[in-house]
mmCIF file of C-alpha atoms in Angstrom:
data_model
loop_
_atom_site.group_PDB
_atom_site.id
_atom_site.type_symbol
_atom_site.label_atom_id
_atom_site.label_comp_id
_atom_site.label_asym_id
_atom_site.label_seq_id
_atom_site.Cartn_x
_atom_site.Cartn_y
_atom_site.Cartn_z
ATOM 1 C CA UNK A 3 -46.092 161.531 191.756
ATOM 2 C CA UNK A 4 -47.615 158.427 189.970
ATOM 3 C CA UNK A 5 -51.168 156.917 189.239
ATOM 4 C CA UNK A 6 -51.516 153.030 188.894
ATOM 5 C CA UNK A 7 -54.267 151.165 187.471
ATOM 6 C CA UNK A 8 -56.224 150.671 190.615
ATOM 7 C CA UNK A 9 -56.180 154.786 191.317
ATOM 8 C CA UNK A 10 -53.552 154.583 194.011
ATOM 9 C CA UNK A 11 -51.266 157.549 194.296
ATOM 10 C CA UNK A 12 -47.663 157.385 195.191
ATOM 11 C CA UNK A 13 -45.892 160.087 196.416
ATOM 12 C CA UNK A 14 -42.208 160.819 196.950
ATOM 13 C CA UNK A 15 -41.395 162.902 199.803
ATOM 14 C CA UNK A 16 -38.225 164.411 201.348
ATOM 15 C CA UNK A 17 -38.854 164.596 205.720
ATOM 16 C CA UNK A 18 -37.028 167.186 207.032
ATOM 17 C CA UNK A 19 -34.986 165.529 210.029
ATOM 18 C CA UNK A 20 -31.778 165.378 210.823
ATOM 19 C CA UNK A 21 -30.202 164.150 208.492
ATOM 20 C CA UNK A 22 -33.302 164.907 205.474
ATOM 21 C CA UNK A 23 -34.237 161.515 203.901
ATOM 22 C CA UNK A 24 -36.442 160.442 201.698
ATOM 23 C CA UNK A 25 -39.725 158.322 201.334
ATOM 24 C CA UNK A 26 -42.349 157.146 198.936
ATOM 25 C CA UNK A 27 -45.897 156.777 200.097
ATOM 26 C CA UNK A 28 -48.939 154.866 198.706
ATOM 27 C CA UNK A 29 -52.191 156.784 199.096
ATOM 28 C CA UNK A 30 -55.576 154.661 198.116
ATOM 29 C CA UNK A 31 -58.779 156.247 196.525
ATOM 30 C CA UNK A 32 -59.453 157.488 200.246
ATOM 31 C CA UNK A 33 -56.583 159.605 200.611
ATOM 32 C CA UNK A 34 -55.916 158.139 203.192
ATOM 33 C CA UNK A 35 -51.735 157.708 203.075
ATOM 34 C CA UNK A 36 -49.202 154.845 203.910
ATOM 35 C CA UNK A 37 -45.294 154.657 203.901
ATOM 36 C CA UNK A 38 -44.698 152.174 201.002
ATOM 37 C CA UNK A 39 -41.046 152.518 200.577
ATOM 38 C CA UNK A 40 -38.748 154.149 203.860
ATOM 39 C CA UNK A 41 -35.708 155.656 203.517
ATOM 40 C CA UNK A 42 -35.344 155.886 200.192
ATOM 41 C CA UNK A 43 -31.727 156.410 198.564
ATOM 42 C CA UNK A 44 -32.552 159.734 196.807
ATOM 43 C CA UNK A 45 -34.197 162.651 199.047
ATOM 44 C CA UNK A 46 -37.370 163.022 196.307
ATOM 45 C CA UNK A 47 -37.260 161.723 192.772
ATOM 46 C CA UNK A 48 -37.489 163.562 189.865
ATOM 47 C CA UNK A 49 -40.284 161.950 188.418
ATOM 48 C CA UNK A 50 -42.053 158.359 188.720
ATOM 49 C CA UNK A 51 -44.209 156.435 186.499
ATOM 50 C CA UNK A 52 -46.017 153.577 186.873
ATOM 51 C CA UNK A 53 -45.147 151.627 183.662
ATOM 52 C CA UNK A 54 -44.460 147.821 182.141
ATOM 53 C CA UNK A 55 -44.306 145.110 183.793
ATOM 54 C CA UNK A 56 -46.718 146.733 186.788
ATOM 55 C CA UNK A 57 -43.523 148.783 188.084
ATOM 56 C CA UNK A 58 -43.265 151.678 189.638
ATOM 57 C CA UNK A 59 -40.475 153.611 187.298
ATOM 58 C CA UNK A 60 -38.679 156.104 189.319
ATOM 59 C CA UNK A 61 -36.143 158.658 188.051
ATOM 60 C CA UNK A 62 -33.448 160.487 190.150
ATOM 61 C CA UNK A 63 -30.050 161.447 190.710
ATOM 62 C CA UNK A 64 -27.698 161.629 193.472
ATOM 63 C CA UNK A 65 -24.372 162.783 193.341
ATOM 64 C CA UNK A 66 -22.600 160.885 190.268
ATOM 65 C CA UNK A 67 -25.787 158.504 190.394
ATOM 66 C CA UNK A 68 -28.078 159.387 187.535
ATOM 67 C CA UNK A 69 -30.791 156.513 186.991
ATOM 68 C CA UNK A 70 -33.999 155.475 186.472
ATOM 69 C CA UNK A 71 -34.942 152.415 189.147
ATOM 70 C CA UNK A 72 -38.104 150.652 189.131
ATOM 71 C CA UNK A 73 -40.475 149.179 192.166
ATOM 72 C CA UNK A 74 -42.228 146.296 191.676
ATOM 73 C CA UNK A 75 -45.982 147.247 192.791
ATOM 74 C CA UNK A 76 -46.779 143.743 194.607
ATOM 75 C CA UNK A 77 -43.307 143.594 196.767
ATOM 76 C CA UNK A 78 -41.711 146.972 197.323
ATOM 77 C CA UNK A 79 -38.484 145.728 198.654
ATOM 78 C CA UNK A 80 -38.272 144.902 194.943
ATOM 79 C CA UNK A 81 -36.096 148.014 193.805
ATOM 80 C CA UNK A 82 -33.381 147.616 190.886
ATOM 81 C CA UNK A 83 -31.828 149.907 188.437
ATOM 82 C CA UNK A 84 -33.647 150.126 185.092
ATOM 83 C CA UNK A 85 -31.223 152.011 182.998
ATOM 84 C CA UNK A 86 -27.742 154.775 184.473
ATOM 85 C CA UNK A 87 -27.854 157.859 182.306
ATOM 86 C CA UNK A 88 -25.246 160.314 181.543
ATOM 87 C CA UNK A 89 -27.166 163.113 182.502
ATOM 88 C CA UNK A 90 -29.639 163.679 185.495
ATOM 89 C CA UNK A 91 -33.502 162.684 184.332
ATOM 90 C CA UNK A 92 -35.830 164.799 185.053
ATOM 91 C CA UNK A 93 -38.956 163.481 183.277
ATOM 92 C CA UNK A 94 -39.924 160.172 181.615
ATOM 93 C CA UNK A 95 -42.939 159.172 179.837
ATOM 94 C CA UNK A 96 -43.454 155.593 177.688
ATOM 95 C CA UNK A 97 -44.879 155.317 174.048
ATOM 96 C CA UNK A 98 -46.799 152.424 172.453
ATOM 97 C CA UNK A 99 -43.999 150.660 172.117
ATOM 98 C CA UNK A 100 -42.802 149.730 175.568
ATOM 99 C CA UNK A 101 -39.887 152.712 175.054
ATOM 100 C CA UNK A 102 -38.864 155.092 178.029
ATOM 101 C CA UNK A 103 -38.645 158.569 176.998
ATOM 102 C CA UNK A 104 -35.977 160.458 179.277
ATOM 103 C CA UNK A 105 -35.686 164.089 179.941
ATOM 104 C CA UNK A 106 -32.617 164.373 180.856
ATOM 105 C CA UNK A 107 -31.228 167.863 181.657
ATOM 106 C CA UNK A 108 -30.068 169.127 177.887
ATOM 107 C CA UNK A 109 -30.509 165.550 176.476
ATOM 108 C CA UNK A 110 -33.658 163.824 175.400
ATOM 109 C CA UNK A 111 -33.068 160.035 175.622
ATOM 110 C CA UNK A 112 -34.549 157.161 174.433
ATOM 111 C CA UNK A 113 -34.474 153.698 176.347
ATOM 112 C CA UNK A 114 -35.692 150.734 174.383
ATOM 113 C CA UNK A 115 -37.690 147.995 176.400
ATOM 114 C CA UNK A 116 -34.388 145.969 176.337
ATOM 115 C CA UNK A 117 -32.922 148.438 178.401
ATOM 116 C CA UNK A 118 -30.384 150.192 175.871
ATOM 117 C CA UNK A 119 -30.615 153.825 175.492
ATOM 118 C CA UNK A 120 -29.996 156.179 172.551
ATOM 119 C CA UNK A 121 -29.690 159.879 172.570
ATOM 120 C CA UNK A 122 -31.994 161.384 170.198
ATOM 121 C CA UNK A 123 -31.012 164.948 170.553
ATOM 122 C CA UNK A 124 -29.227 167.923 172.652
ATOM 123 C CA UNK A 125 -30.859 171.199 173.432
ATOM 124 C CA UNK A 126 -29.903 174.786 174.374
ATOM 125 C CA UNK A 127 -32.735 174.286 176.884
ATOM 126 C CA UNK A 128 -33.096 172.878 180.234
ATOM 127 C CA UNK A 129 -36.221 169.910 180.058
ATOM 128 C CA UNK A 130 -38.787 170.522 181.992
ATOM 129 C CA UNK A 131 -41.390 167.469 180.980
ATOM 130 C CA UNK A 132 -41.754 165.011 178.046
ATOM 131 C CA UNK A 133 -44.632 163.637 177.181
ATOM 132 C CA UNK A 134 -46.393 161.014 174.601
ATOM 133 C CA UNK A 135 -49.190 162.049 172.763
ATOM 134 C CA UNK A 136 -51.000 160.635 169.950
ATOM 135 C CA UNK A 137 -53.039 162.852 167.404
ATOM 136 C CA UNK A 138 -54.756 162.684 163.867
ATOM 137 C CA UNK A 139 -53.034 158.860 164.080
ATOM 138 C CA UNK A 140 -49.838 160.257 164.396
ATOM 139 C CA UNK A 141 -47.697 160.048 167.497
ATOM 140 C CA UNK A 142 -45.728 163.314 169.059
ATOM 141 C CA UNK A 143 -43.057 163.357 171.555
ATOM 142 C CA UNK A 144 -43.569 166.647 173.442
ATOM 143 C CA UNK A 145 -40.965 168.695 175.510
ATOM 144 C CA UNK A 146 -41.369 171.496 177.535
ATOM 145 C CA UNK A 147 -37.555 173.269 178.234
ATOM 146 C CA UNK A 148 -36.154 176.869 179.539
ATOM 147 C CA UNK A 149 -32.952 178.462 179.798
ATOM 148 C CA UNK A 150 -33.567 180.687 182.505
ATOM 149 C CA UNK A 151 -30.505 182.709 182.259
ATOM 150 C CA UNK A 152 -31.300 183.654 178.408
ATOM 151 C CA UNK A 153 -35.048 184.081 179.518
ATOM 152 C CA UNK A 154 -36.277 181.234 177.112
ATOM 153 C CA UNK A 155 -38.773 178.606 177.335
ATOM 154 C CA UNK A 156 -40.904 176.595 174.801
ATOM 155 C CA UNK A 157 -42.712 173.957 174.078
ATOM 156 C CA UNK A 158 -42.404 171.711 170.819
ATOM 157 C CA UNK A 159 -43.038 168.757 169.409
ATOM 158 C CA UNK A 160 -41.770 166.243 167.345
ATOM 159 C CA UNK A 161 -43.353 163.268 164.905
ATOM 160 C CA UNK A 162 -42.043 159.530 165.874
ATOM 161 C CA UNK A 163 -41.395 158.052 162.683
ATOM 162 C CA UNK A 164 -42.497 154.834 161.707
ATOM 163 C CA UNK A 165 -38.376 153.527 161.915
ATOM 164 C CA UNK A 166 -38.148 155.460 165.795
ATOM 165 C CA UNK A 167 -36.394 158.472 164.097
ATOM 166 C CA UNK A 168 -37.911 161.974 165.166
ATOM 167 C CA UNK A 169 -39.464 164.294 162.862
ATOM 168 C CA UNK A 170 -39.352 168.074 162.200
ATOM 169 C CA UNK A 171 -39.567 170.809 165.192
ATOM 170 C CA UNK A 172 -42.768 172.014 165.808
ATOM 171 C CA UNK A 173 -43.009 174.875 168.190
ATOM 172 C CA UNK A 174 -46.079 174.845 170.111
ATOM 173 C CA UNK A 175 -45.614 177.673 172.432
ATOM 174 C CA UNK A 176 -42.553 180.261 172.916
ATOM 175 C CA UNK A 177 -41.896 183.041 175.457
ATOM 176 C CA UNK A 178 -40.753 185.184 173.228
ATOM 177 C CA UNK A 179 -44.046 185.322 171.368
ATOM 178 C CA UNK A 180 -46.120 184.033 174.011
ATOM 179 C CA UNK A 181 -46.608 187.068 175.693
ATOM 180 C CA UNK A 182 -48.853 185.434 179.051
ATOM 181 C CA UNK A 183 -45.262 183.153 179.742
ATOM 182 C CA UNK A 184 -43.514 186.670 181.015
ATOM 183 C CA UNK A 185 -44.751 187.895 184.189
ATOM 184 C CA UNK A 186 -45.614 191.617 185.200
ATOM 185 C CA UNK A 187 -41.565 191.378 186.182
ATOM 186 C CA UNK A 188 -40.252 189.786 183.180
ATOM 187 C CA UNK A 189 -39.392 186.502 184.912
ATOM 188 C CA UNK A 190 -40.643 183.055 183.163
ATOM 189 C CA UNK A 191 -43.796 181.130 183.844
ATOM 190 C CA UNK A 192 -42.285 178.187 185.055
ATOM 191 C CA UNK A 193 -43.687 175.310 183.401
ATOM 192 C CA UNK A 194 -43.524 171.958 185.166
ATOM 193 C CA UNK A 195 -45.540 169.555 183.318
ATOM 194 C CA UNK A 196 -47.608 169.157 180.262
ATOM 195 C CA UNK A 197 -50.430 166.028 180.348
ATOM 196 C CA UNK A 198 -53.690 166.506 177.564
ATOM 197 C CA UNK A 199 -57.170 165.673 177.406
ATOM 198 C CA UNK A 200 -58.876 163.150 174.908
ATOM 199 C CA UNK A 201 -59.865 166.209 173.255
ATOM 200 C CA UNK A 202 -56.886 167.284 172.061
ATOM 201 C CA UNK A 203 -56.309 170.467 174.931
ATOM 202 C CA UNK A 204 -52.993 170.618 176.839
ATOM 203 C CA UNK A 205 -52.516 170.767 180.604
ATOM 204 C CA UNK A 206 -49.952 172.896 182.109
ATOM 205 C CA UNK A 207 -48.809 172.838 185.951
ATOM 206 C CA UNK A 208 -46.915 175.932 186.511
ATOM 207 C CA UNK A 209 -46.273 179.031 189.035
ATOM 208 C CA UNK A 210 -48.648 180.956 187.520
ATOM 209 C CA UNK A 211 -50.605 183.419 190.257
ATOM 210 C CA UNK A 212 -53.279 182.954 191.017
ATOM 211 C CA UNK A 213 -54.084 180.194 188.929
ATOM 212 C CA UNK A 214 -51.512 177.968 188.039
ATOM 213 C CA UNK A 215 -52.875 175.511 185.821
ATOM 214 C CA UNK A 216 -53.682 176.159 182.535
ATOM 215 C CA UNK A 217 -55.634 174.627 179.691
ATOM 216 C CA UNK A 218 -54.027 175.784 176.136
ATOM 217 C CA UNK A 219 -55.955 174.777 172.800
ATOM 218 C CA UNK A 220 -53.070 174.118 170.218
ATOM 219 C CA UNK A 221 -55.839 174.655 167.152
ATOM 220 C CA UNK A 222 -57.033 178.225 168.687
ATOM 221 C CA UNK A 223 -53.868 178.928 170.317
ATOM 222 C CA UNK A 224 -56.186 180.605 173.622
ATOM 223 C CA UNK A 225 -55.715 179.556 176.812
ATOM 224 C CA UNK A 226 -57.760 179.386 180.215
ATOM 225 C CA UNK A 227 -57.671 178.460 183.789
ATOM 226 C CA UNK A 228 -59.450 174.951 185.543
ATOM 227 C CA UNK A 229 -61.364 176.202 188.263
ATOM 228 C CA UNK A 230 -59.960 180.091 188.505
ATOM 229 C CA UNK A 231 -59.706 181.154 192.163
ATOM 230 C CA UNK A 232 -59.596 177.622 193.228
ATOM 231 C CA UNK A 233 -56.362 175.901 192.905
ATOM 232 C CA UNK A 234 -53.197 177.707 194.042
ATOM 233 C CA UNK A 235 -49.518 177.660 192.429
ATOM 234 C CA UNK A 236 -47.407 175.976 192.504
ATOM 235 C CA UNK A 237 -47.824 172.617 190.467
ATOM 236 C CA UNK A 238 -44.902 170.561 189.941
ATOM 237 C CA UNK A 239 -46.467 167.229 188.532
ATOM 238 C CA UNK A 240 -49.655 166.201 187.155
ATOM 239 C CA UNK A 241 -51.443 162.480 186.037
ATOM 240 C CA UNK A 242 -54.604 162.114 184.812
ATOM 241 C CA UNK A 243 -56.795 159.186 186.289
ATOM 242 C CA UNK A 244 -60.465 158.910 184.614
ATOM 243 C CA UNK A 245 -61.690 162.066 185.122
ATOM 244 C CA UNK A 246 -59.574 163.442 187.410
ATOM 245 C CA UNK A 247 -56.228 165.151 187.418
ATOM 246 C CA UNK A 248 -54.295 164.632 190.346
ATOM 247 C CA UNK A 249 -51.517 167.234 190.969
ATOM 248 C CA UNK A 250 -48.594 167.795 193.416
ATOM 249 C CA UNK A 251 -48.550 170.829 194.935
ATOM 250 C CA UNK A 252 -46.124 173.218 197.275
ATOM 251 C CA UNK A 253 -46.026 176.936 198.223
ATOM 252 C CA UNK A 254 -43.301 179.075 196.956
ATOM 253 C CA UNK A 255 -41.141 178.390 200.499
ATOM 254 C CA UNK A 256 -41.631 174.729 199.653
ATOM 255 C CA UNK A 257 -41.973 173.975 203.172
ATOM 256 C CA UNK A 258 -45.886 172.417 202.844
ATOM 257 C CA UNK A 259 -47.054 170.479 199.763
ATOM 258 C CA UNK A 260 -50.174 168.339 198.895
ATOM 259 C CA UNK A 261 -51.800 166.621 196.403
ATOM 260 C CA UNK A 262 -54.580 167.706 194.639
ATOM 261 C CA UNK A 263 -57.517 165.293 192.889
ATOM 262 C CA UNK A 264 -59.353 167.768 190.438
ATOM 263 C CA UNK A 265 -62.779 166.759 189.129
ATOM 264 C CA UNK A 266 -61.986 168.183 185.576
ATOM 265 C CA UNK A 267 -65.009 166.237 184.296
ATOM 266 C CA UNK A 268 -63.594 164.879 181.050
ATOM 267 C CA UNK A 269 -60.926 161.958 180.537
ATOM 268 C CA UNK A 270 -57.097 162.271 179.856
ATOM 269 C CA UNK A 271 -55.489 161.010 176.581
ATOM 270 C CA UNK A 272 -53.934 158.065 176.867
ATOM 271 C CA UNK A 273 -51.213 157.142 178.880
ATOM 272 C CA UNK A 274 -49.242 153.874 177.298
ATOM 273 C CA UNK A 275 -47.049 152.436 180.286
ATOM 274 C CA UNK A 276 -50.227 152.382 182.692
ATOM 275 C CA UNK A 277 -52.018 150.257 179.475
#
């Protein structure tokens, strides 16, 4: 799910026919929803951001295809490759600079607005979401990863240096010590995506029951729930808009989803590839 400047939504879907195949749709401040792109070559993408050059970034893999493609918002018959990774993406996220951060299974890749790509590091966890933040003047690049089968997840956070470089680890939030990220039966609190407010709190879409998105204040290290009793898990994507939050959402059978636009009364930070 994206946000573009206007406040349109776009949405990719996987219709279950026979064969499956995928779509993207375009969804105005109405809600009312249109079929921008049919047929799409990828059953549902990974992620999508609206980004540079007002195009819709989309990131996927199929098979031995592992890209990120962009759609050109005026025309979308306009589809080409952006940049072939080595590993599936899973999230990206753009800095100041024009550059395309990629999640990218174990890998965390960077992809330069000329299109080449370095690797900037290689994880014993699985990335979840990577996002851009800036704070104090300083600019983080935040992951959120798990290894399931070792019953880890985190999030951290690194500095960018001034020459692109990454800084020290900074853990943010661990399992292990974060006792409310193991449920009552010891399985992870699945962690989908991290956004933040102006104010400096982080957003969380999770599986969480029965309130799966959670606000977590990195200077008090507390967290709470928007609107407890009201939204239900699970959330797989969030972007801030203004005030609002919108936010994908599908049952644990995955057979329904919709998306959600939560009032949460206060403005996101900033998001650069939208700029």
């Amino acid at each position: 799910m994206a946000v573009d400047r206007a406040g349109n939504v776009y949405a990719s879907t996987k219709v279950e026919a026979n064969p499956p195949f995928g779509q993207i749709l375009k969804i105005n401040k109405n809600g009312e929803p249109t079929i921008w792109v049919d047929n799409t070559p990828y059953l549902k993408a990974n992620a999508m951001k609206v980004g540079p050059n007002n195009k819709l970034y989309v990131a996927y893999s199929l098979g031995r295809i592992k890209e990120v493609a962009t759609i050109d918002l005026n025309d979308s018959t306009l589809q080409e490759t952006y940049v072939s990774l080595r590993r599936a993406p899973f999230d990206i996220d753009f800095d100041q600079d024009g550059n395309l951060w990629v999640a990218a299974q174990t890998d965390l890749v960077k992809v330069k607005p000329d299109q080449s790509q370095e690797s900037l590091g290689a994880f014993s966890l699985f990335l979840q979401s990577v996002r851009v933040h800036e704070e104090g003047g300083t600019t983080y690049i935040y992951l959120a990863g798990q290894n399931l089968a070792k019953k880890e997840e985190k999030v951290w956070r690194y500095p960018l240096n001034a020459d692109g470089s990454l800084g020290a680890e900074e853990v943010i939030l661990d399992a292990s010590t974060d006792g409310w990220l193991v449920k009552e039966d010891g399985s992870l609190v699945d962690i989908k995506a991290i956004t933040f407010s102006t104010d400096g709190k982080m957003y969380i879409a999770t599986d969480m029951s029965p309130d799966p998105l959670v606000i977590y204040d990195m200077t008090t290290k507390t967290y709470d729930f928007q609107y407890p009793g009201l939204i239900k898990p699970k959330l797989l994507s969030l972007s801030w808009f203004g005030n609002i939050i919108f936010a994908a959402q599908t049952n644990y059978g995955e057979s329904d989803s919709n998306i959600l636009r939560i009032d949460v009364g206060k403005q996101g930070a900033p998001y650069y590839g939208r700029q």
